[in-house]
Tab-separated table of C-alpha atoms and ligand atoms in Angstrom:
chain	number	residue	atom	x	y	z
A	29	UNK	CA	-2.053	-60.286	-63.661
A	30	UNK	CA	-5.053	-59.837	-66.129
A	31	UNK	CA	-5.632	-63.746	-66.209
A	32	UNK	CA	-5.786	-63.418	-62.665
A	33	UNK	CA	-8.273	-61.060	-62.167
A	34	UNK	CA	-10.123	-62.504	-64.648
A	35	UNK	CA	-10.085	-65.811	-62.877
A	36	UNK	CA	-10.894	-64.102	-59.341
A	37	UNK	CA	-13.688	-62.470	-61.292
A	38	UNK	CA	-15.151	-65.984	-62.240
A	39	UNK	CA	-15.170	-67.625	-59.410
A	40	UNK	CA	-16.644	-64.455	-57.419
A	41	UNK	CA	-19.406	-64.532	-60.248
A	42	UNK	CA	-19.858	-68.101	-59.486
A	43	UNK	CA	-20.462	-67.826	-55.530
A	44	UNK	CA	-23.230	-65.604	-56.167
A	45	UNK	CA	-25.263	-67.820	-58.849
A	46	UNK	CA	-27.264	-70.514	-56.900
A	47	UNK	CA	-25.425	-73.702	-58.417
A	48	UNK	CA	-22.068	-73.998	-59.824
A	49	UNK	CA	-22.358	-74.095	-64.286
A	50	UNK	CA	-19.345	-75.583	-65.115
A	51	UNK	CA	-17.675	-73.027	-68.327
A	52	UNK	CA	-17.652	-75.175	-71.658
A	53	UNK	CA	-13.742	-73.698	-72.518
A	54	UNK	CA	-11.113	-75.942	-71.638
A	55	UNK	CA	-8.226	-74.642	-69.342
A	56	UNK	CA	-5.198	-74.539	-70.719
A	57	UNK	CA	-1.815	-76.751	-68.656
A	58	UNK	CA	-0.617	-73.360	-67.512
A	59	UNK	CA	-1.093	-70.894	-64.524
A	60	UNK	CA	0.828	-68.020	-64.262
A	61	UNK	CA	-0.740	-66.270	-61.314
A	62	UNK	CA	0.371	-67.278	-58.261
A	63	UNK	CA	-1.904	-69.766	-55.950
A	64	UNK	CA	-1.879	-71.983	-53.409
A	65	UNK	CA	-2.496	-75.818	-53.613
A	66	UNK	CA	-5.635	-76.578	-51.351
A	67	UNK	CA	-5.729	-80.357	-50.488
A	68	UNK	CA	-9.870	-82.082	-50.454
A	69	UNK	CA	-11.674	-84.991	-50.094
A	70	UNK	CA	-15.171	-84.285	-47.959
A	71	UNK	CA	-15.524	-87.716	-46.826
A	72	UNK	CA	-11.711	-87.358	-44.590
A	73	UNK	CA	-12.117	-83.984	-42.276
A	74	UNK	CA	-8.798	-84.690	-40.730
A	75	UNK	CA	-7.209	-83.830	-44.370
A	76	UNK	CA	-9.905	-81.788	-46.431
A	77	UNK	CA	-9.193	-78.439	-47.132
A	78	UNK	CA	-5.770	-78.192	-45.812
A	79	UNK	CA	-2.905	-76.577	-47.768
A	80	UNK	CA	0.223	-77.595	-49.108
A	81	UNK	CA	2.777	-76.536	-47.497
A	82	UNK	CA	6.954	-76.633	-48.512
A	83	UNK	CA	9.434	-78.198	-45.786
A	84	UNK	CA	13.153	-77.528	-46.915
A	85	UNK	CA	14.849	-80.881	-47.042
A	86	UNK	CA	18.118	-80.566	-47.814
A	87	UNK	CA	20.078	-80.159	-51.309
A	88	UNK	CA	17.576	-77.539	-52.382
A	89	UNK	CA	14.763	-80.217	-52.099
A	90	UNK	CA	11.143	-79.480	-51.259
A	91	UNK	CA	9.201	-82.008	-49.485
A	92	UNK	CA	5.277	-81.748	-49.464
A	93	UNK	CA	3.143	-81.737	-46.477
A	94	UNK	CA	-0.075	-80.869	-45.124
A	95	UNK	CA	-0.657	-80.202	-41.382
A	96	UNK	CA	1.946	-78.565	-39.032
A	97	UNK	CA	5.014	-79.099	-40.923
A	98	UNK	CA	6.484	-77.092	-43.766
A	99	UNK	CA	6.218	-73.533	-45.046
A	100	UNK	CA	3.078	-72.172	-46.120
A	101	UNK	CA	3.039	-71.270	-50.099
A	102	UNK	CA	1.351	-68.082	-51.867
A	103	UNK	CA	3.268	-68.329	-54.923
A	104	UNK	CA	2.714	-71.800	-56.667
A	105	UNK	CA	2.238	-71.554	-60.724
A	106	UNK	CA	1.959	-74.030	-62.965
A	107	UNK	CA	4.040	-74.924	-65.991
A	108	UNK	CA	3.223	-77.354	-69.340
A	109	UNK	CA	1.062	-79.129	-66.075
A	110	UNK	CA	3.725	-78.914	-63.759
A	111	UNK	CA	3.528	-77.532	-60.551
A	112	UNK	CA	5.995	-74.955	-59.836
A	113	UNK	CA	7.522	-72.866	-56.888
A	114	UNK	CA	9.646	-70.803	-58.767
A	115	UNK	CA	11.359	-68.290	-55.969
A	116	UNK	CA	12.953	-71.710	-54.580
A	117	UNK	CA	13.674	-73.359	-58.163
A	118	UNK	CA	11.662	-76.539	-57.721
A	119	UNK	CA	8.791	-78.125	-59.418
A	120	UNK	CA	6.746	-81.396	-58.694
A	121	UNK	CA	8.051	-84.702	-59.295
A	122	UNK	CA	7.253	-88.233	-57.902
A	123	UNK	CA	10.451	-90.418	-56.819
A	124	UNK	CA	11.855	-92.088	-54.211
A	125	UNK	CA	10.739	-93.815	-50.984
A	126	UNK	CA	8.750	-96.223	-52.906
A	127	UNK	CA	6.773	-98.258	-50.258
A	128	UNK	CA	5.998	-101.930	-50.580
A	129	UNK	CA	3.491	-102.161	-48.404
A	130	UNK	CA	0.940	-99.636	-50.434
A	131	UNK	CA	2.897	-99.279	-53.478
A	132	UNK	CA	2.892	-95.586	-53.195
A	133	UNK	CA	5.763	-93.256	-54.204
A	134	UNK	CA	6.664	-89.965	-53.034
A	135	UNK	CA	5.625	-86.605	-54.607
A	136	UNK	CA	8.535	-83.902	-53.893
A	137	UNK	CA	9.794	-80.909	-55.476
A	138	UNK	CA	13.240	-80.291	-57.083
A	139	UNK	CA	15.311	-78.176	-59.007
A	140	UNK	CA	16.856	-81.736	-60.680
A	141	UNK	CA	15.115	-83.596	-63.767
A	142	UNK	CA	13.549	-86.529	-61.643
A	143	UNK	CA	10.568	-87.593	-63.799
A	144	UNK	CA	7.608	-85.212	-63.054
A	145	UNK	CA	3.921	-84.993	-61.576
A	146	UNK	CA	1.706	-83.937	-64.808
A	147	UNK	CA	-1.444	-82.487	-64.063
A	148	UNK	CA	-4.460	-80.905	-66.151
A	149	UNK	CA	-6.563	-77.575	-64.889
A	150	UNK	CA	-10.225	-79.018	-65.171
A	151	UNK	CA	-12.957	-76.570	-63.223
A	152	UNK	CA	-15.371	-78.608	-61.191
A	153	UNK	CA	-17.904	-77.682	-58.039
A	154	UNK	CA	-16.592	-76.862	-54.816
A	155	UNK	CA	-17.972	-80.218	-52.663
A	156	UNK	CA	-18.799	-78.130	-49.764
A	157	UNK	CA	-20.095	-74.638	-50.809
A	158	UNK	CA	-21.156	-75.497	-54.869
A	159	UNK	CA	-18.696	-72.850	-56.086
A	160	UNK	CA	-16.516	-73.176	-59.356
A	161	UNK	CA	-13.589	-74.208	-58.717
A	162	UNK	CA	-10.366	-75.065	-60.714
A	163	UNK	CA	-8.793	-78.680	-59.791
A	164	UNK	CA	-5.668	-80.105	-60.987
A	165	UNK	CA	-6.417	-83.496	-62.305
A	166	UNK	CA	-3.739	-85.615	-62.241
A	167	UNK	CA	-2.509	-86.836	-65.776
A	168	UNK	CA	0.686	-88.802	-65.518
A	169	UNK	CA	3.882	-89.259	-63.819
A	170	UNK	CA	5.970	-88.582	-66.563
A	171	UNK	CA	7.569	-91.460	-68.670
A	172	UNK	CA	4.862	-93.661	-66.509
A	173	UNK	CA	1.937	-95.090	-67.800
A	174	UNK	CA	-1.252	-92.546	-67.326
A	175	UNK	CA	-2.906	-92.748	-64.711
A	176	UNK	CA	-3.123	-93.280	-61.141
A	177	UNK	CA	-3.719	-90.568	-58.172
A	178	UNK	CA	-2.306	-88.117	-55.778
A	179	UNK	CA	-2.666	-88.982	-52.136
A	180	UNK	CA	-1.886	-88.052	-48.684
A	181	UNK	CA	-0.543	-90.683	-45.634
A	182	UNK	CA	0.196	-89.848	-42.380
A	183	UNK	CA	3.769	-88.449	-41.130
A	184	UNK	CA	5.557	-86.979	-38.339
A	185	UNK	CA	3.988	-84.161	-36.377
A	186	UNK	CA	0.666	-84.913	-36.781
A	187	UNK	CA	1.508	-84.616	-40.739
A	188	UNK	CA	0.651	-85.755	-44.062
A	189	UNK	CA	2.783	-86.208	-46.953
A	190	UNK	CA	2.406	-86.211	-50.638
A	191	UNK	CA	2.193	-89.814	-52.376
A	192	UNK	CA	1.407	-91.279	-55.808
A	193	UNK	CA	-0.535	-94.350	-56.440
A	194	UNK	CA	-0.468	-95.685	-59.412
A	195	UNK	CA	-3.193	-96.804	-61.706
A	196	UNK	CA	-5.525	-99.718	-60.388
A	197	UNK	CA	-3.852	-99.889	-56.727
A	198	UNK	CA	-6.133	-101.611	-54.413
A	199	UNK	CA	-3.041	-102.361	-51.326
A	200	UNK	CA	-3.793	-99.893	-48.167
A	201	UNK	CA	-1.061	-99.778	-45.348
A	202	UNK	CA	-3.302	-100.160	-42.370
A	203	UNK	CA	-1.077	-98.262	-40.328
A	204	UNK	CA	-1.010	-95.152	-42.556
A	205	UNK	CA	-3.598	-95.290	-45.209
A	206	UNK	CA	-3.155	-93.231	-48.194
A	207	UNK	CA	-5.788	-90.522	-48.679
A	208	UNK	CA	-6.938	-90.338	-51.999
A	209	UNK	CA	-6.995	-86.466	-52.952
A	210	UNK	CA	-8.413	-83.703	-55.206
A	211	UNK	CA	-5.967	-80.617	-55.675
A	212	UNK	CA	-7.326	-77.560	-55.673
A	213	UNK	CA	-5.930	-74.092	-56.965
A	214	UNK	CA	-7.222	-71.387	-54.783
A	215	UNK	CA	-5.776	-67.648	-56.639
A	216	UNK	CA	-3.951	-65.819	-53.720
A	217	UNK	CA	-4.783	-62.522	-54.689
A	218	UNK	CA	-3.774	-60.931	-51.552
A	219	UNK	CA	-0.016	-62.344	-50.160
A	220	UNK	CA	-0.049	-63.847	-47.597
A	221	UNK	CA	-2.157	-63.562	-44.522
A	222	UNK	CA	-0.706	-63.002	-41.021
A	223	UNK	CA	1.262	-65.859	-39.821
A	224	UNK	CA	0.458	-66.845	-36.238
A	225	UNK	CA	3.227	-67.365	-33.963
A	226	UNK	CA	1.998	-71.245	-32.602
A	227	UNK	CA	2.597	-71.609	-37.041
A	228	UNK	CA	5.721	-69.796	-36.771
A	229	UNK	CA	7.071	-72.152	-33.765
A	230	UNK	CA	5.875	-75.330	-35.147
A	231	UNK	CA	7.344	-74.458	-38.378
A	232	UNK	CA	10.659	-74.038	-36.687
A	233	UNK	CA	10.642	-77.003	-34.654
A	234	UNK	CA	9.903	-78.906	-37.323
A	235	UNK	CA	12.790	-77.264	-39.375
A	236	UNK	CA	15.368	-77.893	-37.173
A	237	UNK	CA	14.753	-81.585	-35.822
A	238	UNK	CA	15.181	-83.106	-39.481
A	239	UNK	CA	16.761	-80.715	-41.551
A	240	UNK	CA	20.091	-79.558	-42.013
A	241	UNK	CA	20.854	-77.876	-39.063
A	242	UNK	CA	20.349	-74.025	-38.895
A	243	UNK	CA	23.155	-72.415	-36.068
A	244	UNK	CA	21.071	-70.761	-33.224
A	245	UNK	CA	22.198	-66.999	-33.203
A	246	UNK	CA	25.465	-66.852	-31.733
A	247	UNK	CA	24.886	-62.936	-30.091
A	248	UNK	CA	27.996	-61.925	-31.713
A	249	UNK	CA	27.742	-59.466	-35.085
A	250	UNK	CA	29.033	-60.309	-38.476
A	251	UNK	CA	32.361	-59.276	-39.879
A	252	UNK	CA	30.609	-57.259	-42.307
A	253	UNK	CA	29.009	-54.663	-40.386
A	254	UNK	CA	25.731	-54.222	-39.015
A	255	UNK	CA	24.001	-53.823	-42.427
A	256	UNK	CA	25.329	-54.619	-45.718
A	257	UNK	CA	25.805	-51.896	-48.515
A	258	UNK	CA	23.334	-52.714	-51.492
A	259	UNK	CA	23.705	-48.812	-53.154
A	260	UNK	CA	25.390	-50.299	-56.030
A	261	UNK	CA	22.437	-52.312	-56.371
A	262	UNK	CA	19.937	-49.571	-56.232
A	263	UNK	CA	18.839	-50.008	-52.431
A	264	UNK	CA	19.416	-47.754	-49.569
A	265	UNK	CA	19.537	-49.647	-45.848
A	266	UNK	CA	17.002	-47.811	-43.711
A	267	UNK	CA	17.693	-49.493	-40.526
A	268	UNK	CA	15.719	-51.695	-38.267
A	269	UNK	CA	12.194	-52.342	-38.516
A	270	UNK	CA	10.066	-53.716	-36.163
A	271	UNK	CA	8.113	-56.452	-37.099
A	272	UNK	CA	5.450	-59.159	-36.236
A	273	UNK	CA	3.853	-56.695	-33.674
A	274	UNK	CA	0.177	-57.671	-32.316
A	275	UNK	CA	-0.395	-53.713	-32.366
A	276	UNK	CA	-3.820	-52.230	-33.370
A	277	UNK	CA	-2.137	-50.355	-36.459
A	278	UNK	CA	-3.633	-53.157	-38.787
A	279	UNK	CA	-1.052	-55.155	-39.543
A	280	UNK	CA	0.936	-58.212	-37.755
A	281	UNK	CA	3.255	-58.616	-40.707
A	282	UNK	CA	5.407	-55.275	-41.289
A	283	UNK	CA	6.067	-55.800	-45.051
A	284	UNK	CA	3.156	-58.477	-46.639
A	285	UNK	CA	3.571	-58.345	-50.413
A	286	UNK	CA	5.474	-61.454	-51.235
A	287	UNK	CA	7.778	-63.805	-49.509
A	288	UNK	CA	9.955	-66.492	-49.549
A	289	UNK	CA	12.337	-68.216	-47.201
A	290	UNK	CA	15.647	-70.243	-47.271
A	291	UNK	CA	17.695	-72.096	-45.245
A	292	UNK	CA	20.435	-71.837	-46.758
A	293	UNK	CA	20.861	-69.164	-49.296
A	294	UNK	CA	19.178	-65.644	-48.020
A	295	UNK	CA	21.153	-63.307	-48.269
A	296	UNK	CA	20.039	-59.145	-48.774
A	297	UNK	CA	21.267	-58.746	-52.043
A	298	UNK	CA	19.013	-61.817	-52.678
A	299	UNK	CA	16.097	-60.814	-50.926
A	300	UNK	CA	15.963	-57.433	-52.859
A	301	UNK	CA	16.356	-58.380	-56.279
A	302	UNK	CA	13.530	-61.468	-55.440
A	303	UNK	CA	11.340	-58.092	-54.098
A	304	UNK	CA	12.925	-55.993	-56.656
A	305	UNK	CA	11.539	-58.585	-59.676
A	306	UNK	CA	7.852	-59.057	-57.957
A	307	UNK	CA	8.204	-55.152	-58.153
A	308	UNK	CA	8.559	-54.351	-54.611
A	309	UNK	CA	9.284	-51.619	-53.383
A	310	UNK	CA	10.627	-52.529	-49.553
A	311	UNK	CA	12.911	-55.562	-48.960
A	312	UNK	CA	13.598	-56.821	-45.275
A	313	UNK	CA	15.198	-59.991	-43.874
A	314	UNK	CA	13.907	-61.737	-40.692
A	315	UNK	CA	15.141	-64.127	-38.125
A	316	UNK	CA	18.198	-65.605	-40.415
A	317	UNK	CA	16.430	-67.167	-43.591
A	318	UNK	CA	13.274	-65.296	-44.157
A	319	UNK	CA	12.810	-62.456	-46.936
A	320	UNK	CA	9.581	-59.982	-46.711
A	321	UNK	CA	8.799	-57.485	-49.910
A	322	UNK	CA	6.259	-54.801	-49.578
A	323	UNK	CA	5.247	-51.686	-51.017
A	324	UNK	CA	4.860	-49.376	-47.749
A	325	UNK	CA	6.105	-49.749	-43.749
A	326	UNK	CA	3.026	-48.438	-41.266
A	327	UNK	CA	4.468	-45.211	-39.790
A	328	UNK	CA	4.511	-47.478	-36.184
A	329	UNK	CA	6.526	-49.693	-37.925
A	330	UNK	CA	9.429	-46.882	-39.019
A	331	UNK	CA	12.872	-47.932	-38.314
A	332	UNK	CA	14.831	-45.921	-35.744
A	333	UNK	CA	17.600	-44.055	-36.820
A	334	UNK	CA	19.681	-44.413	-33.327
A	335	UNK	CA	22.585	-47.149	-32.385
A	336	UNK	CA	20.412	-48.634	-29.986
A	337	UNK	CA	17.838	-48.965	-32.738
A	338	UNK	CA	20.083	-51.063	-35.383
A	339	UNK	CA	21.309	-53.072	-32.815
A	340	UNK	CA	18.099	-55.279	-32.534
A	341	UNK	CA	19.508	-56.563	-36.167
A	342	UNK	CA	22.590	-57.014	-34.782
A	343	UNK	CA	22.665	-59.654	-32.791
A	344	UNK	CA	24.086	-62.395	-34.344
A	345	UNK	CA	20.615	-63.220	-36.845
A	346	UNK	CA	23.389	-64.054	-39.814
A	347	UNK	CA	22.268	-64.758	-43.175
A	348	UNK	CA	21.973	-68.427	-43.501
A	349	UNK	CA	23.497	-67.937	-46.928
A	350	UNK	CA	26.503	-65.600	-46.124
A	351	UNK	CA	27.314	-65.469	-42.410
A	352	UNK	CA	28.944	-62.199	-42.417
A	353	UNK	CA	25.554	-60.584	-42.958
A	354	UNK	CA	22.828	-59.929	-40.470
A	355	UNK	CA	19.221	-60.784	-41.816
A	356	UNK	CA	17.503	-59.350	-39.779
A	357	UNK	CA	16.559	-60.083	-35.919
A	358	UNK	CA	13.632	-62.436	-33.970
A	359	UNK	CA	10.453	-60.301	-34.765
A	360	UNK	CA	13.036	-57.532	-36.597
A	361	UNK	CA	13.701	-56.330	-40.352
A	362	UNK	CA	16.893	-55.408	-41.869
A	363	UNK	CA	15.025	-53.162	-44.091
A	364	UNK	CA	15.990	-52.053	-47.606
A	365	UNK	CA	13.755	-49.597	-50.046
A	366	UNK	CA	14.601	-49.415	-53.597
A	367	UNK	CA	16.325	-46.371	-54.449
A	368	UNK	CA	14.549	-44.025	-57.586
A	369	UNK	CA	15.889	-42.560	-60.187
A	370	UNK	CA	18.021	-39.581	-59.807
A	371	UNK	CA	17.511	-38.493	-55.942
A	372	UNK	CA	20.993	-40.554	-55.493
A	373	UNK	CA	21.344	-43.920	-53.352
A	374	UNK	CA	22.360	-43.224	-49.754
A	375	UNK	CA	22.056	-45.874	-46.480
A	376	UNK	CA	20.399	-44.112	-43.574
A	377	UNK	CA	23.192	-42.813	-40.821
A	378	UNK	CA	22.765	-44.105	-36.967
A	379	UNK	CA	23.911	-41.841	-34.186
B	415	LIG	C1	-11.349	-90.069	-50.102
B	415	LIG	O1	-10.359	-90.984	-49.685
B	415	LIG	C2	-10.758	-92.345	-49.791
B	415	LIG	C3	-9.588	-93.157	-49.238
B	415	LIG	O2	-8.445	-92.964	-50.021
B	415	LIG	C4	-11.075	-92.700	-51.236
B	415	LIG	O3	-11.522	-94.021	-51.319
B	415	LIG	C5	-12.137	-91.742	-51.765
B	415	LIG	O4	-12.325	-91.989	-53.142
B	415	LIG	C6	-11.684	-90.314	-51.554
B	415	LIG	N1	-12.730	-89.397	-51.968
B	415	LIG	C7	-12.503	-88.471	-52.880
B	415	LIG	C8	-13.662	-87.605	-53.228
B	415	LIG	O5	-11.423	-88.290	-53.419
């Protein structure tokens, strides 16, 4: 947290001077606030600036797109160089889908030991507005000789994915040239900011035309109740929370400290310990696979304590990583606060 300030401090410093003075300390191959990846290259406006973004693609896998496909990402850091996402258990790597046409490989992310994507923190001047700016220079692809470049080529959706090209590579598929790339780490100080819904449905569609198939909500509850008991973890169920409301309260997002999603493993008790460890003090699960920590709920937001209240998170939103849960309902948080010390741990009652 201080080396994050300190870094937000720096680059706020440098937006006021007139040009950007490069510092004359190195950066060291780690990062451990959280950022986002910002994809540029000035002379291509149809990819510059955009942000990387995580598309679940089975087996844990991460693939890497920019455009209207994946996940957006608040919580990158980087390790020895490597770019992790640690709340999914994946880091970069290049493998796979080698192309003969271009010679280009694919840059994923993985929680296996595929060779990985090396890159070094270098600061440099922001193309468009002069301002410092830290880039990730690409080193290596591990066990590879050094060398080579990160770039972008056109997918589905009106996407781009995440390539390598390795070192002196002149061959260009015509069809789908690959954009040649500067990463960029941009701090994300504040998490995250409100997700529109056109995201939120693209996202989706995307999701569920080449991933592993997510059941739609079947309007039937869970065998295990309309909430699930996590007082022996030190959270109290407070009921049902509405969410993603275009009120004039302030906020679209209910809970927007940190969050993650998963297609296949959310689950409460996960959801609160992930909030729990970013110390959170709210956890809530949405819409079947996403997880939302925060540290206060608007008073418009307040759950209701009635039957008719709990039952918006009861309709058949299961967990996608235990299906006799509920997480949650569309636009609707099973909500969970961390219990403190000594007051005891008790789930709200609905009447
Ligand atoms: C932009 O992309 C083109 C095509 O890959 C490449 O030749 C050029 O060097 C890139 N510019 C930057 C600044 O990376």
């Amino acid at each position: 947290m201080v080396a994050q300030r300190s870094i937000s401090a720096l680059l706020a410093g440098a937006a006021v001077s007139s040009a950007c003075t490069i510092p004359t300390e190195p950066l060291g191959n780690n990062i451990d606030y959280s950022f986002r990846a910002q994809v540029q290259n000035a002379s291509r406006p149809e990819v510059h600036n955009q942000y990387m973004n995580l598309f679940e693609a089975g087996g844990g896998d991460r693939h890497l797109f920019i455009g209207p496909v994946g996940v957006p990402t608040y919580d990158l850091t980087l390790v020895g160089g490597v770019i992790n996402h640690v709340p999914n258990g994946v880091r970069a790597v290049i493998g796979g889908e080698f192309s003969e046409i271009d010679h280009t490989t694919k840059m994923f992310m993985t929680g296996r030991g595929d060779p990985r994507a090396v890159f070094q923190p270098t600061y440099a001047c922001n193309p468009d507005t002069d301002e410092l700016q830290i880039e990730l220079r690409f080193v290596t692809w591990q066990d590879h000789p050094e060398g080579g470049h990160i770039c972008v080529r056109s997918a589905f959706d009106n996407s781009h994915e995440f390539r390598y090209s390795p070192p002196g590579n002149e061959l260009i598929d015509v069809d789908r040239e690959c954009i040649k790339v500067t990463l960029v780490v941009i701090p994300t100080t504040d998490l995250p900011p409100p997700q529109t819904s056109s995201t939120r449905t693209s996202t989706t569609l995307s999701t569920s035309t080449t991933s592993t198939a997510i059941s739609t909500p079947t309007g039937n509850p869970p065998s295990g109740g309309p909430f699930t008991d996590l007082t022996a973890m030190g959270y109290r169920f407070l009921g049902c929370a509405p969410e993603e409301r275009w009120t004039d309260d302030g906020a679209f997002r209910t809970l927007s400290g940190a969050t993650y999603s998963s297609d296949n493993a959310m689950t409460n008790e996960a959801c609160a310990a992930f909030c729990g460890e970013s110390g959170f003090r709210y956890a809530g699960t949405e819409w079947r696979r996403e997880c939302w920590c925060g540290n206060d709920v608007a008073p418009t937001r307040q759950p209701a304590t009635t039957l008719a209240g709990l039952a918006h998170c009861n309709d058949g939103y299961r967990c996608t990583g235990d299906p006799t849960q509920n997480c949650g309902g569309d636009a609707w948080l099973s909500l969970y606060e961390r219990c403190d010390g000594g007051e005891g741990c008790e789930n709200a009652i609905f009447t």
